[in-house]
XYZ file of C-alpha atoms in Angstrom:
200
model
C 148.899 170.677 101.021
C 149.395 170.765 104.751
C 152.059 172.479 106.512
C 153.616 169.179 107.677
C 153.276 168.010 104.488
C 155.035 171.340 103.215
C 157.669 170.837 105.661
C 158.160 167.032 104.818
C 159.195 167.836 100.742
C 161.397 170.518 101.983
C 163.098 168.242 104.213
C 163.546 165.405 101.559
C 164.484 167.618 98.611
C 168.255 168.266 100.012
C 168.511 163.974 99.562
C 167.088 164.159 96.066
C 169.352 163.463 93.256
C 169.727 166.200 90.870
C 172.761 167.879 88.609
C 174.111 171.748 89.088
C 172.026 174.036 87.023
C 173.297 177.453 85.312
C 171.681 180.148 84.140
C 173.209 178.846 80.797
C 170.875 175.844 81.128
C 168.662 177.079 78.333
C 171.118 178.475 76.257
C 173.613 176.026 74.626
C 174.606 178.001 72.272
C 176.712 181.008 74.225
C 179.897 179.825 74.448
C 181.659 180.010 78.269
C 184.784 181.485 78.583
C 187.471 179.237 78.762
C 189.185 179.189 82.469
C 186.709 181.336 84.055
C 186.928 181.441 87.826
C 183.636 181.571 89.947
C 183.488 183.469 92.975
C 181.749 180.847 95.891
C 178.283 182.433 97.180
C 175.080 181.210 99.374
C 171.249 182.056 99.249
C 168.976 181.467 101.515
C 165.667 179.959 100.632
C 163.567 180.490 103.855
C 160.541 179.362 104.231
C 157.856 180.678 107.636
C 154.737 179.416 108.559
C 152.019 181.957 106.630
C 148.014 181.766 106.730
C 148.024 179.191 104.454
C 150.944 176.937 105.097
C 154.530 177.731 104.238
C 155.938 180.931 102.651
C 159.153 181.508 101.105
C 161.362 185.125 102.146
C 162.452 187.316 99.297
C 164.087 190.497 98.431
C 163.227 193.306 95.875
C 167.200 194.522 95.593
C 167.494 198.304 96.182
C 167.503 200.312 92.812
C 170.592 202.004 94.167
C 172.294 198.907 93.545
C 175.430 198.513 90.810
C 174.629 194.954 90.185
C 171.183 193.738 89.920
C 169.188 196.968 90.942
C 165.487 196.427 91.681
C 165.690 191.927 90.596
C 164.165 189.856 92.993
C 166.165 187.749 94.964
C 166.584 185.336 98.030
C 168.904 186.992 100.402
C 172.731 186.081 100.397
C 175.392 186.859 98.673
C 179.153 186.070 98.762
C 181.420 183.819 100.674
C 183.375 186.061 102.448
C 187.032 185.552 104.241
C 185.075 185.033 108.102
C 182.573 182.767 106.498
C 182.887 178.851 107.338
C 181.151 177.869 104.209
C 177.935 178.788 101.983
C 175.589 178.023 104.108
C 177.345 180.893 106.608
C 177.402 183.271 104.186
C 173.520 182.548 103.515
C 172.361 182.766 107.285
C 175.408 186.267 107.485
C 173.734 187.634 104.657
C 170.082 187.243 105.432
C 170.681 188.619 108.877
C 172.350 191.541 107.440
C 169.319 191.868 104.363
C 166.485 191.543 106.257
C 167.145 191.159 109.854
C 166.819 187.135 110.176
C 168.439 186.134 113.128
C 170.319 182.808 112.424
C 169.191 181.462 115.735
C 165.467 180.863 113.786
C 166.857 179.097 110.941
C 166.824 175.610 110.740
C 168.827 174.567 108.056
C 167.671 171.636 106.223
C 170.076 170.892 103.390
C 171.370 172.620 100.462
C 171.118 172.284 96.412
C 173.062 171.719 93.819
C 175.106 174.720 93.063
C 173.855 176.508 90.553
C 176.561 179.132 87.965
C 175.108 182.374 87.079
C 176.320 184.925 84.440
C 178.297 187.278 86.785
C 180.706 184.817 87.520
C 179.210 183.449 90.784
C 178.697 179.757 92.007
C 175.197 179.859 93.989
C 174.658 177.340 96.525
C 171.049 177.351 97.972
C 170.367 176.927 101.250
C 167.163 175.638 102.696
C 166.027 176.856 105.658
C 162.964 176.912 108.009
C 161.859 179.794 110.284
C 160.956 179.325 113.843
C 159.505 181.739 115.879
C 158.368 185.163 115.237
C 159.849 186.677 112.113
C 159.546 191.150 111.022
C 161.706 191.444 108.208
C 164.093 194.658 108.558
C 164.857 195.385 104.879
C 168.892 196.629 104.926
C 168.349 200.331 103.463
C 171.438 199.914 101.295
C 170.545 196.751 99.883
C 166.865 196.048 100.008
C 163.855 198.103 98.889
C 161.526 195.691 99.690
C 161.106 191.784 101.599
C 157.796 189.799 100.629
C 157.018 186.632 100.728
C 155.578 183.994 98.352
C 153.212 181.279 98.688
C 154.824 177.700 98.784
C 152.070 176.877 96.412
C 153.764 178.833 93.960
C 157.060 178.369 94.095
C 157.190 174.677 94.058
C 154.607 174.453 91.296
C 156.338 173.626 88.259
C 153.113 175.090 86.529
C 153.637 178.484 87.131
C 157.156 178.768 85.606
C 157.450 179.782 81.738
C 160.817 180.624 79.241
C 161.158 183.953 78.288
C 163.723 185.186 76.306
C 166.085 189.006 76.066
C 168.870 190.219 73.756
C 172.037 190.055 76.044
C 175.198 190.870 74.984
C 174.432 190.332 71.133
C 172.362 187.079 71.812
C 169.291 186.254 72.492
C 169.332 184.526 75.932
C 166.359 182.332 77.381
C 165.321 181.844 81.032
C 162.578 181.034 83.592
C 160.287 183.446 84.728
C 157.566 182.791 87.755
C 155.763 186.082 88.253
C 154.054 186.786 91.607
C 151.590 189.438 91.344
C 153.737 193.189 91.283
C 156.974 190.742 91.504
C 158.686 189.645 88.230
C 160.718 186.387 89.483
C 163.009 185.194 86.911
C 166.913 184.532 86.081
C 168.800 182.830 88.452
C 166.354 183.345 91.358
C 163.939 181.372 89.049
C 165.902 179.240 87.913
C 167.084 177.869 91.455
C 163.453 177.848 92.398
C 162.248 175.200 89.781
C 164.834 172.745 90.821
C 163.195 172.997 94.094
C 160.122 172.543 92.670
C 161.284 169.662 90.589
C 162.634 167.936 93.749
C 159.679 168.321 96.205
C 156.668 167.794 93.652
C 155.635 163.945 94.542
């Protein structure tokens, strides 16, 4: 697929109907907690122009980390106080993650939100890169930024279910492993509905 063409399903896949996902998608039987409260965050899906059309930005999280240590993941993070929405907190955090300058990013729409199991309500963000991009990994934060193929990411092909023990139960999710990278989780998860929503 062509780079316009790339650029054309990212653009449309904002409009595309679709519902919230969760990483509890696959697992009906773990029972939420009544009342819970989730904590407002943003992500930012990123996509530059590569060699060979389109390719999306992502972190390997620093194994110094308390939550998440070494998991791949889009930057973002939070909705903090200063933040106007989601889609600030994406474009604040990637900045601060990996040195994107928000100036670059054209933002093209967001997804459905999507709940994950720390209590967090994920909103991605699309966004496209203009100009010249050298990711800065944050010390603290990142060990490592790479990027992926389009291709790959919006191929529903190359996602599978795998399954861990997690607090007593066995809990399924999607995995779409990029060569050293192990992709899966929420990251994952958030990825195949942009790969449902952008495959013709």
């Amino acid at each position: 697929m062509a780079t316009t063409d790339q650029i054309a399903a990212l653009r449309r896949a904002p409009d595309t109907t679709g519902a919230p996902s969760s990483d509890f998608d696959l697992n009906p039987t773990i029972v939420l907690p009544e009342g819970r409260k989730l904590r407002p965050a943003g992500v930012l899906a990123a996509f530059k122009p590569g060699r060979d059309g389109l390719d999306l930005i992502l972190t390997k999280r620093s194994s110094r980390l308390k939550h998440h240590p070494g998991q791949i993941a889009f930057p973002g993070g939070k909705v903090d106080p200063g933040d106007a929405d989601e889609t600030a907190a994406a474009l604040r955090e990637a900045h601060e993650e990996v040195a994107l300058d928000p100036a670059q990013v054209e933002v093209l729409g967001t997804l459905p939100p999507h709940e994950t199991v720390t209590g967090f309500l994920v909103t991605p963000v699309i966004g496209l890169v203009h100009g010249d991009f050298t990711p800065v990994p944050e010390p603290g934060e990142v060990d490592e930024v790479f990027m992926v193929p389009y291709a790959h990411v919006t191929d529903p092909a190359r996602y599978s279910v795998q399954g861990r023990r997690w607090r007593g139960q066995r809990r399924l999710y999607y995995t779409a492993p990029f060569g050293p990278y192990y992709i899966w989780g929420a990251t994952a998860r958030m990825l195949r509905g942009l790969a449902d929503r952008v495959q013709p």
